[in-house]
Structures are given as structure tokens and as C-alpha cells.
Amino acid sequence: MLFLFFWGCASNPSPSEDKVKREAVPDSLRLVLLEKTYHRILTFDLNKEPMDSIKVMLTDESLYWIEEIENAALNESRDFVEARPFHEILTIVTFRILERDKKLRGIYSDRLLHLALGHSGLFSKVNSLELGEFEIKVDRGMRGLKISPKVPIIFFEWEDNRWKFDLYNTMPLVLRGVETIGIKKEWEPGYTVIYLLEKLYRRQLNFDIDEEFLEPNR
């Protein structure tokens, strides 16, 4: 443990070193790179391009979250799922529905990543939103809605002279709009998720969507 502590101290750059690295790339260029990275995330073809090519564009926290939520989707019981925040319940139940419908057939790893960032994935819902301009504050890139541009809902982190998408902190805010449907009706988050997904998929699937999907597929 002592070795790890000193190794960490030796390997982590000082704040002044971070500032030098940041200033090596002017904000005008970083803004261009931010917009390109955002577009790349939205247009990345997970079926044709190496998975590692998109993983390097995600923050470590986001990669850990994706792995943890996929494990929950495969194994977690209803009591644990319903204790989670709305965006995680929605992600887990959507995963279970698509797994049952064989939509994830042939995908043997990183299936949650496909669900979140693939074509027609959860994050693609931002295409239906009217977004404002990107803004940079130190090492954080952000974007809000056009009607409230100073309230960001999409986040990126500047690491190693490149932008990385902060999916972990973006997902709850991007899905906040649909969450308010249940909040206004004073529904439990789990019930809201089932209601929304039943409306979305009712004519696309040959099985019913109900509270059964709050439990893992068997």
C-alpha cells in the first residue's frame, strides 16, 4: 500500500503541470474538438468499428458505470433495481426487454455499451432535443438545452489532451424529461419505466411488457 501511495504521488502531475498541458491547446481549438467528439459519439457505428475506439472516448467513471449496470441488468432482483435512480431503472429494464427480444443476439460483450451509445441507443434521444452551444469551463465541456443553455445536461472531460464523454453524469439529465412524466403523476420510478416502455414497444414485440421485467430474465 505504501508503494502504491508513493507511486501515485510520483505519477500524478501537479496542478501547474496540468495547467501547462491545458494551455498547450487553446480553448478555440478545444471547442472545435469538443464538437467533433460529440458528433463522433452520436455517429459511431458499434457494429463496424472496434469497441476500443469508442471506449477511449469515455471517462473511466462512465466505463465502470456501464459494466456495473450491465451486471445489474443480468442479475439484480426487483428490490435492488427499484432502489436505483430512474435513469438506471430505465436502462436496466430496456436491456432486459431487448435481451428477451433477441435484439442483443450476436453481441457477446459490452452489450450495455451498445444499448447506451449504439444506433437508436438511449443517448441518441438527444437528437430530439433543441440544444444550445457548447461551453468550456477549465477541463469540463458542457452543453445545455437551447432554452436554458447555462444549465448543462451533456458533459465531457478534458483528459490527456482529448475530450472524453462523461456518460455517467449525462444520462440522468438527458432522461430527466421523461422522468418528470411519472413525477407529475406521483408514480414510483419503476412503474413509470414500465409505463413508458410499454407505450414505446407495444407494437414492436410479441410479448407484453409488465413488471416482470423488474426481475432479471430467466
mmCIF file of C-alpha atoms in Angstrom:
data_model
loop_
_atom_site.group_PDB
_atom_site.id
_atom_site.type_symbol
_atom_site.label_atom_id
_atom_site.label_comp_id
_atom_site.label_asym_id
_atom_site.label_seq_id
_atom_site.Cartn_x
_atom_site.Cartn_y
_atom_site.Cartn_z
ATOM 1 C CA MET A 1 0.000 0.000 0.000
ATOM 2 C CA LEU A 2 2.850 2.373 0.839
ATOM 3 C CA PHE A 3 4.409 1.675 -2.560
ATOM 4 C CA LEU A 4 1.117 2.420 -4.302
ATOM 5 C CA PHE A 5 0.820 5.693 -2.406
ATOM 6 C CA PHE A 6 4.264 6.916 -3.439
ATOM 7 C CA TRP A 7 3.796 5.618 -6.981
ATOM 8 C CA GLY A 8 0.560 7.587 -7.219
ATOM 9 C CA CYS A 9 2.257 10.730 -5.928
ATOM 10 C CA ALA A 10 5.070 10.329 -8.420
ATOM 11 C CA SER A 11 2.849 9.608 -11.403
ATOM 12 C CA ASN A 12 0.145 12.233 -10.906
ATOM 13 C CA PRO A 13 1.053 15.614 -12.442
ATOM 14 C CA SER A 14 0.930 18.692 -10.253
ATOM 15 C CA PRO A 15 -1.794 21.301 -10.802
ATOM 16 C CA SER A 16 0.775 23.543 -12.509
ATOM 17 C CA GLU A 17 1.724 20.730 -14.916
ATOM 18 C CA ASP A 18 -1.959 20.209 -15.702
ATOM 19 C CA LYS A 19 -2.312 23.913 -16.447
ATOM 20 C CA VAL A 20 0.661 23.849 -18.827
ATOM 21 C CA LYS A 21 -0.833 20.881 -20.694
ATOM 22 C CA ARG A 22 -4.223 22.581 -20.895
ATOM 23 C CA GLU A 23 -2.777 25.839 -22.145
ATOM 24 C CA ALA A 24 -0.891 23.927 -24.846
ATOM 25 C CA VAL A 25 -4.250 23.579 -26.616
ATOM 26 C CA PRO A 26 -6.140 26.894 -26.884
ATOM 27 C CA ASP A 27 -9.817 26.929 -25.952
ATOM 28 C CA SER A 28 -10.780 27.866 -29.505
ATOM 29 C CA LEU A 29 -9.306 24.581 -30.747
ATOM 30 C CA ARG A 30 -10.635 22.625 -27.771
ATOM 31 C CA LEU A 31 -14.124 23.866 -28.630
ATOM 32 C CA VAL A 32 -13.762 22.551 -32.190
ATOM 33 C CA LEU A 33 -12.500 19.222 -30.832
ATOM 34 C CA LEU A 34 -15.403 19.090 -28.392
ATOM 35 C CA GLU A 35 -17.974 19.450 -31.154
ATOM 36 C CA LYS A 36 -16.196 16.820 -33.261
ATOM 37 C CA THR A 37 -16.061 14.374 -30.350
ATOM 38 C CA TYR A 38 -19.757 14.869 -29.653
ATOM 39 C CA HIS A 39 -20.623 14.206 -33.295
ATOM 40 C CA ARG A 40 -18.347 11.161 -33.286
ATOM 41 C CA ILE A 41 -20.121 9.725 -30.250
ATOM 42 C CA LEU A 42 -23.505 10.108 -31.947
ATOM 43 C CA THR A 43 -22.430 8.619 -35.284
ATOM 44 C CA PHE A 44 -20.113 5.836 -34.107
ATOM 45 C CA ASP A 45 -21.065 2.503 -35.705
ATOM 46 C CA LEU A 46 -20.673 -0.119 -32.977
ATOM 47 C CA ASN A 47 -21.359 -2.895 -35.479
ATOM 48 C CA LYS A 48 -18.498 -1.982 -37.799
ATOM 49 C CA GLU A 49 -15.849 -0.241 -35.717
ATOM 50 C CA PRO A 50 -13.652 -1.657 -32.928
ATOM 51 C CA MET A 51 -15.233 -1.285 -29.498
ATOM 52 C CA ASP A 52 -11.981 0.055 -28.071
ATOM 53 C CA SER A 53 -12.277 3.017 -30.442
ATOM 54 C CA ILE A 54 -15.255 4.319 -28.511
ATOM 55 C CA LYS A 55 -14.085 3.207 -25.071
ATOM 56 C CA VAL A 56 -11.128 5.596 -25.274
ATOM 57 C CA MET A 57 -13.661 8.410 -25.744
ATOM 58 C CA LEU A 58 -15.390 7.667 -22.430
ATOM 59 C CA THR A 59 -14.350 8.657 -18.923
ATOM 60 C CA ASP A 60 -13.214 5.888 -16.582
ATOM 61 C CA GLU A 61 -16.230 6.547 -14.368
ATOM 62 C CA SER A 62 -18.536 6.021 -17.351
ATOM 63 C CA LEU A 63 -16.877 2.735 -18.312
ATOM 64 C CA TYR A 64 -17.198 1.474 -14.752
ATOM 65 C CA TRP A 65 -20.868 2.506 -14.663
ATOM 66 C CA ILE A 66 -21.623 0.692 -17.929
ATOM 67 C CA GLU A 67 -20.074 -2.507 -16.593
ATOM 68 C CA GLU A 68 -21.898 -2.220 -13.267
ATOM 69 C CA ILE A 69 -25.311 -1.565 -14.851
ATOM 70 C CA GLU A 70 -24.956 -4.482 -17.273
ATOM 71 C CA ASN A 71 -24.205 -6.763 -14.334
ATOM 72 C CA ALA A 72 -27.279 -5.395 -12.547
ATOM 73 C CA ALA A 73 -29.432 -5.966 -15.643
ATOM 74 C CA LEU A 74 -28.360 -9.596 -15.752
ATOM 75 C CA ASN A 75 -28.596 -10.399 -12.069
ATOM 76 C CA GLU A 76 -30.278 -7.817 -9.855
ATOM 77 C CA SER A 77 -33.669 -8.531 -8.295
ATOM 78 C CA ARG A 78 -36.607 -6.137 -8.266
ATOM 79 C CA ASP A 79 -35.994 -4.788 -4.766
ATOM 80 C CA PHE A 80 -32.491 -3.658 -5.685
ATOM 81 C CA VAL A 81 -33.473 -2.348 -9.121
ATOM 82 C CA GLU A 82 -36.312 -0.216 -7.736
ATOM 83 C CA ALA A 83 -33.941 1.330 -5.203
ATOM 84 C CA ARG A 84 -31.911 2.801 -8.062
ATOM 85 C CA PRO A 85 -32.439 6.227 -9.677
ATOM 86 C CA PHE A 86 -34.856 6.500 -12.600
ATOM 87 C CA HIS A 87 -32.277 6.560 -15.411
ATOM 88 C CA GLU A 88 -30.677 3.349 -14.156
ATOM 89 C CA ILE A 89 -34.028 1.557 -13.828
ATOM 90 C CA LEU A 90 -34.890 2.622 -17.383
ATOM 91 C CA THR A 91 -31.536 1.382 -18.688
ATOM 92 C CA ILE A 92 -31.777 -1.952 -16.861
ATOM 93 C CA VAL A 93 -35.357 -2.702 -17.927
ATOM 94 C CA THR A 94 -34.664 -1.678 -21.536
ATOM 95 C CA PHE A 95 -31.676 -4.039 -21.571
ATOM 96 C CA ARG A 96 -33.844 -6.901 -20.292
ATOM 97 C CA ILE A 97 -36.561 -6.253 -22.870
ATOM 98 C CA LEU A 98 -34.116 -6.186 -25.779
ATOM 99 C CA GLU A 99 -32.335 -9.257 -24.446
ATOM 100 C CA ARG A 100 -35.659 -11.126 -24.326
ATOM 101 C CA ASP A 101 -36.466 -9.975 -27.860
ATOM 102 C CA LYS A 102 -33.062 -11.195 -29.122
ATOM 103 C CA LYS A 103 -32.122 -7.656 -30.183
ATOM 104 C CA LEU A 104 -28.785 -8.180 -28.436
ATOM 105 C CA ARG A 105 -28.195 -11.536 -30.156
ATOM 106 C CA GLY A 106 -24.673 -11.871 -31.519
ATOM 107 C CA ILE A 107 -23.313 -9.235 -29.143
ATOM 108 C CA TYR A 108 -21.196 -11.165 -26.674
ATOM 109 C CA SER A 109 -19.560 -8.330 -24.782
ATOM 110 C CA ASP A 110 -20.215 -4.684 -23.982
ATOM 111 C CA ARG A 111 -23.924 -5.130 -24.621
ATOM 112 C CA LEU A 112 -24.862 -2.253 -22.346
ATOM 113 C CA LEU A 113 -22.494 -0.033 -24.313
ATOM 114 C CA HIS A 114 -24.413 -0.941 -27.476
ATOM 115 C CA LEU A 115 -27.670 -0.116 -25.729
ATOM 116 C CA ALA A 116 -26.451 3.249 -24.455
ATOM 117 C CA LEU A 117 -24.483 4.517 -27.445
ATOM 118 C CA GLY A 118 -25.477 2.379 -30.410
ATOM 119 C CA HIS A 119 -27.647 3.499 -33.308
ATOM 120 C CA SER A 120 -31.063 4.291 -31.784
ATOM 121 C CA GLY A 121 -29.489 3.819 -28.346
ATOM 122 C CA LEU A 122 -30.535 5.679 -25.222
ATOM 123 C CA PHE A 123 -28.145 8.576 -25.750
ATOM 124 C CA SER A 124 -29.357 9.063 -29.333
ATOM 125 C CA LYS A 125 -32.507 10.559 -27.783
ATOM 126 C CA VAL A 126 -30.588 13.849 -27.574
ATOM 127 C CA ASN A 127 -31.261 14.209 -31.302
ATOM 128 C CA SER A 128 -34.844 15.082 -30.391
ATOM 129 C CA LEU A 129 -33.730 17.910 -28.102
ATOM 130 C CA GLU A 130 -33.059 21.508 -29.096
ATOM 131 C CA LEU A 131 -29.583 22.077 -27.726
ATOM 132 C CA GLY A 132 -27.603 25.232 -27.126
ATOM 133 C CA GLU A 133 -23.934 25.913 -27.848
ATOM 134 C CA PHE A 134 -21.045 24.065 -26.229
ATOM 135 C CA GLU A 135 -19.200 25.778 -23.401
ATOM 136 C CA ILE A 136 -15.848 25.051 -21.783
ATOM 137 C CA LYS A 137 -15.039 25.693 -18.137
ATOM 138 C CA VAL A 138 -11.454 24.723 -17.308
ATOM 139 C CA ASP A 139 -11.353 20.978 -18.129
ATOM 140 C CA ARG A 140 -15.069 20.412 -18.483
ATOM 141 C CA GLY A 141 -17.030 20.688 -21.697
ATOM 142 C CA MET A 142 -20.782 21.022 -21.435
ATOM 143 C CA ARG A 143 -23.947 21.705 -23.371
ATOM 144 C CA GLY A 144 -27.432 22.668 -22.243
ATOM 145 C CA LEU A 145 -30.830 22.999 -23.837
ATOM 146 C CA LYS A 146 -31.382 25.928 -26.186
ATOM 147 C CA ILE A 147 -33.982 27.414 -23.842
ATOM 148 C CA SER A 148 -31.615 27.182 -20.849
ATOM 149 C CA PRO A 149 -28.052 26.989 -22.225
ATOM 150 C CA LYS A 150 -26.449 27.780 -18.871
ATOM 151 C CA VAL A 151 -27.919 24.624 -17.312
ATOM 152 C CA PRO A 152 -25.803 21.830 -18.825
ATOM 153 C CA ILE A 153 -27.143 18.343 -19.466
ATOM 154 C CA ILE A 154 -24.272 16.887 -21.523
ATOM 155 C CA PHE A 155 -20.746 16.676 -20.121
ATOM 156 C CA PHE A 156 -17.236 15.957 -21.360
ATOM 157 C CA GLU A 157 -13.906 15.855 -19.511
ATOM 158 C CA TRP A 158 -10.577 17.039 -20.952
ATOM 159 C CA GLU A 159 -8.039 14.283 -20.276
ATOM 160 C CA ASP A 160 -4.682 13.600 -21.939
ATOM 161 C CA ASN A 161 -5.254 16.378 -24.465
ATOM 162 C CA ARG A 162 -8.543 14.939 -25.695
ATOM 163 C CA TRP A 163 -12.226 15.129 -24.780
ATOM 164 C CA LYS A 164 -13.864 12.157 -23.099
ATOM 165 C CA PHE A 165 -17.606 11.757 -22.859
ATOM 166 C CA ASP A 166 -18.990 11.736 -19.311
ATOM 167 C CA LEU A 167 -21.891 9.362 -19.915
ATOM 168 C CA TYR A 168 -22.233 8.712 -16.179
ATOM 169 C CA ASN A 169 -23.261 12.282 -15.366
ATOM 170 C CA THR A 170 -25.041 12.918 -18.673
ATOM 171 C CA MET A 171 -27.583 10.079 -18.655
ATOM 172 C CA PRO A 172 -29.695 11.206 -15.663
ATOM 173 C CA LEU A 173 -30.044 14.715 -17.098
ATOM 174 C CA VAL A 174 -30.800 13.670 -20.687
ATOM 175 C CA LEU A 175 -33.556 11.374 -19.386
ATOM 176 C CA ARG A 176 -34.864 13.880 -16.859
ATOM 177 C CA GLY A 177 -37.635 14.996 -19.203
ATOM 178 C CA VAL A 178 -39.292 11.584 -19.413
ATOM 179 C CA GLU A 179 -38.793 11.073 -15.685
ATOM 180 C CA THR A 180 -40.981 14.109 -14.968
ATOM 181 C CA ILE A 181 -43.968 12.295 -16.528
ATOM 182 C CA GLY A 182 -44.067 9.971 -13.539
ATOM 183 C CA ILE A 183 -43.134 12.660 -11.031
ATOM 184 C CA LYS A 184 -46.146 14.764 -12.037
ATOM 185 C CA LYS A 185 -48.429 11.772 -11.602
ATOM 186 C CA GLU A 186 -46.708 10.797 -8.332
ATOM 187 C CA TRP A 187 -45.774 7.380 -9.694
ATOM 188 C CA GLU A 188 -42.935 5.245 -8.424
ATOM 189 C CA PRO A 189 -39.931 5.269 -10.815
ATOM 190 C CA GLY A 190 -40.276 1.544 -11.568
ATOM 191 C CA TYR A 191 -43.923 1.952 -12.554
ATOM 192 C CA THR A 192 -43.067 4.954 -14.739
ATOM 193 C CA VAL A 193 -40.391 2.958 -16.572
ATOM 194 C CA ILE A 194 -42.771 0.073 -17.315
ATOM 195 C CA TYR A 195 -45.478 2.512 -18.467
ATOM 196 C CA LEU A 196 -43.130 4.352 -20.839
ATOM 197 C CA LEU A 197 -41.519 1.241 -22.318
ATOM 198 C CA GLU A 198 -44.869 -0.482 -22.795
ATOM 199 C CA LYS A 199 -46.049 2.505 -24.844
ATOM 200 C CA LEU A 200 -42.798 2.549 -26.822
ATOM 201 C CA TYR A 201 -42.625 -1.148 -27.680
ATOM 202 C CA ARG A 202 -46.260 -2.343 -27.608
ATOM 203 C CA ARG A 203 -46.473 -2.758 -31.395
ATOM 204 C CA GLN A 204 -42.925 -3.969 -31.918
ATOM 205 C CA LEU A 205 -42.768 -7.043 -29.686
ATOM 206 C CA ASN A 206 -44.627 -10.344 -29.462
ATOM 207 C CA PHE A 207 -44.733 -10.301 -25.671
ATOM 208 C CA ASP A 208 -46.168 -7.997 -23.034
ATOM 209 C CA ILE A 209 -44.078 -5.503 -21.129
ATOM 210 C CA ASP A 210 -45.008 -5.514 -17.474
ATOM 211 C CA GLU A 211 -43.449 -5.531 -14.030
ATOM 212 C CA GLU A 212 -41.930 -8.934 -14.768
ATOM 213 C CA PHE A 213 -39.003 -7.043 -16.305
ATOM 214 C CA LEU A 214 -38.105 -5.541 -12.948
ATOM 215 C CA GLU A 215 -36.723 -9.032 -12.294
ATOM 216 C CA PRO A 216 -33.841 -10.490 -14.361
ATOM 217 C CA ASN A 217 -34.604 -12.701 -17.356
ATOM 218 C CA ARG A 218 -34.541 -16.423 -16.627
#
